[in-house]
């Protein structure tokens, strides 16, 4: 019996080559997309599940809630949190560790390198288990002169020598220490949100000159993870967080002097399961690596299912269209005694066979494409066919899709009434399945149109983000890293002056932070004569060449002037306690609004008051009057909105950015700067980036999304087109007689083509009406996630365009068949009736 | 074998009511060879479909081997049909995707017959209708007469007691038609009951009894002396 089913199915597939090809190619593409996307989704869901008891690990976040500015959440916390939490939650927290990466320089054999060293607590190993290849992690984290390095670090610096016992020098802030390698561990797998090359025990006493790293409550510079005890729970700890904060955190006077203020008025801590961080982080800011996004996982899963749905629709459409032919076979089987159940099983088996073949081809495609897909996503995805879980999933795929696609044709076909079909040349009534096919074709077009709209919007938004005006001229700007390191600090002026003299250099600016370098420093301030608590603006310390180098337009007033010695923040040396000194400052447009200064012109001459020093435990103030208002820029984080910012010309402010505007060759410039750098500070690694590249880079996730969306949408559309082509071929064949009659009665080729093309244009129009609202709704929601977004009206031309593309596609696929049939000699068409 | 008492069949659509069979009374006994004749649209095929249990009567009794099956479900009918009745059609109705022997074997697939016995029976019946040399061919490679011989083989391979033939010679030239008629006659002589619809008076002469239908009613019956 089975052999007979199989033979019929097999020969049927071979005989109807066009339909078989359409079905198998469509289903293969659908299954391939599904498997690829499934691998991607599984990988995204696997993040940080490699750790023991991963469900009990948490990351702590800080939320700054200064009055007047929007709440700002970061994934980092102050260094004091760890001990405070361990003490307060001693019954709930089993272990906790900080990870602090402070931009360390590693020196080995006279050369300097940048490596991601994380300073951690000894409890690190209780939370995170590394695969130790050599040495012992507990030894490595037992004292402050040992270090653990990963395998690539070991190979890079020590080659074939046993790295255990080798030494290297680490420099960061005032720390300058020789470390001994005590452990080597395997490189971290890619599916963790942690990132480091080396680990060393935190030595707080070495960082007294950088109190923001481990001291104080207002600066968040390190990460904190803790492991909850198995007998405690998240809700309990959460409910006590507020009390914890208020009983531990001290409000610095520059944030508020209000005695009744609660620390929770200004900042809050929250925590999140580590396994949720990759896809659903409370804060994407300041994580160790770029995270994934749930929206991406969801949208790709949807696209994969849509492609598969389109392929299933092809199957249903072609199977029911062909059912006239199949009906005779069924009728005979029924006459010979087949029960309906047997027939249903036979036809479901047939669709399962087809899906099975498609799966095999799909898997071959997956194997071929996986390396590209994987490297495109920066992942190491593998398809483990030997894994029983994977096999089970694949079998489930075949069953679900086979049943989904085969159910209707099987039910419809098995319902055939033999007496009607077997009468000489009569065909089975098709009323119901014709309607179904029309509905499904509309559905396919709706999916295609929806995907075209989504692709268009994603593309437009990505283009918009990348080319968005950041407020300054990003081309021909070179930014040098490590300018703020302790070793470079003494040579900043010399480096700047020599770079300025290089041929091709137009202008050089030294600033406190690098363009597109992330981070955000705020400074609390007051308005003289007013008492407003918690007012603050972002800080940017600049030099006289700042506006010129970055090409930032002045809206009102003037820039800092070398000729005026009173410009900038005054020096606090020799000031008396409580004294108020005078100086000048520039602010941007957003700051004008924030401070309530009215128009930019009205802001000129108004003053802000800052604390510049403490003398005898009393503040020394500076009243800085606004001399210039500059255009808003998106300086720090290209993906965010800009914020209110003040530009200080301030002696002794730590400067971290060296930015060079140049004209001419990139490489020549880089070599020139490198020469100066290595001459003056050979112990600091020379690292640089071009600002426009960094900004492009910041949108790589969106670009990736856009490209993948284009590819998968295209696949869906191709599969839909193939199905439509098959259906059109069938319709044309079926209507041969009608067309013959029409031609005999005088219809021209043009009339006939128009008839058929119009028949296939109607579903497109209907599909537009279905797809547009859904696509517009979904894409508006997606756009909401961007602080900067394209104007909403752009969706309308995109929708119309998608409709036009779909119409053209339908004409293209149908037109050829229509023309062929229309041109045929009517006598041939009519002879066989 | 079978008895039709006051049997009527009415087709209804929303606008038209067509009476295909009107109070038909026919008795066919075991071993008979009956031909049903009449002009197009007189109800011949409807009658044959009802006898073959492919269609159900609107009213009246249908006694098959003494059992009134008029109200039986499709599954029950299918069971009775596959054990007792073989069909031969004007357009052969072989399955294009199966070979000659597979087409014949199909009639045994829905019975619980072991593979080896199925093979034996298929071979025997192919010898009998003289198509054994074409066992592995596809229907499209055969002439019409050969295809109809396969159809005859398929109709009798399950040892059916009755064969219903709907214009078995309608698509064949006269010599092939003659061949098929002789084959049916031989089967009848071996004891198989045959009911055949035909337009051809000469082929109707092979039957011992001719039933003439007109507008859904039996208008004449001739029994030829043996």
CSV table of C-alpha atoms in Angstrom, one decimal, chain A residues 58-61 81 85 88-89 91-93 226 228 232-246 264 268-273 282:
chain,number,residue,atom,x,y,z
A,58,UNK,CA,21.8,39.6,38.1
A,59,UNK,CA,23.2,42.9,36.6
A,60,UNK,CA,22.7,46.1,38.6
A,61,UNK,CA,21.7,49.4,36.8
A,81,UNK,CA,27.7,49.4,45.7
A,85,UNK,CA,24.8,45.4,48.9
A,88,UNK,CA,22.6,45.0,53.4
A,89,UNK,CA,21.5,41.9,51.6
A,91,UNK,CA,20.9,36.8,53.6
A,92,UNK,CA,19.9,37.2,49.9
A,93,UNK,CA,23.1,37.6,48.0
A,226,UNK,CA,25.4,39.4,42.0
A,228,UNK,CA,21.0,35.5,44.5
A,232,UNK,CA,15.9,34.1,48.4
A,233,UNK,CA,14.0,35.8,45.6
A,234,UNK,CA,14.1,38.7,43.4
A,235,UNK,CA,10.9,40.3,44.6
A,236,UNK,CA,12.1,40.4,48.1
A,237,UNK,CA,15.4,42.2,47.2
A,238,UNK,CA,13.5,44.6,44.9
A,239,UNK,CA,11.1,45.6,47.7
A,240,UNK,CA,14.0,46.5,50.0
A,241,UNK,CA,16.0,48.4,47.4
A,242,UNK,CA,14.5,51.8,48.3
A,243,UNK,CA,15.4,51.4,51.9
A,244,UNK,CA,18.8,50.2,51.0
A,245,UNK,CA,19.5,53.2,48.8
A,246,UNK,CA,18.2,55.7,51.4
A,264,UNK,CA,16.0,58.0,45.9
A,268,UNK,CA,17.8,54.6,41.9
A,269,UNK,CA,19.2,51.2,41.4
A,270,UNK,CA,17.5,48.3,39.7
A,271,UNK,CA,18.6,44.9,38.7
A,272,UNK,CA,17.9,42.5,36.0
A,273,UNK,CA,18.5,38.8,35.3
A,282,UNK,CA,17.1,47.8,31.0
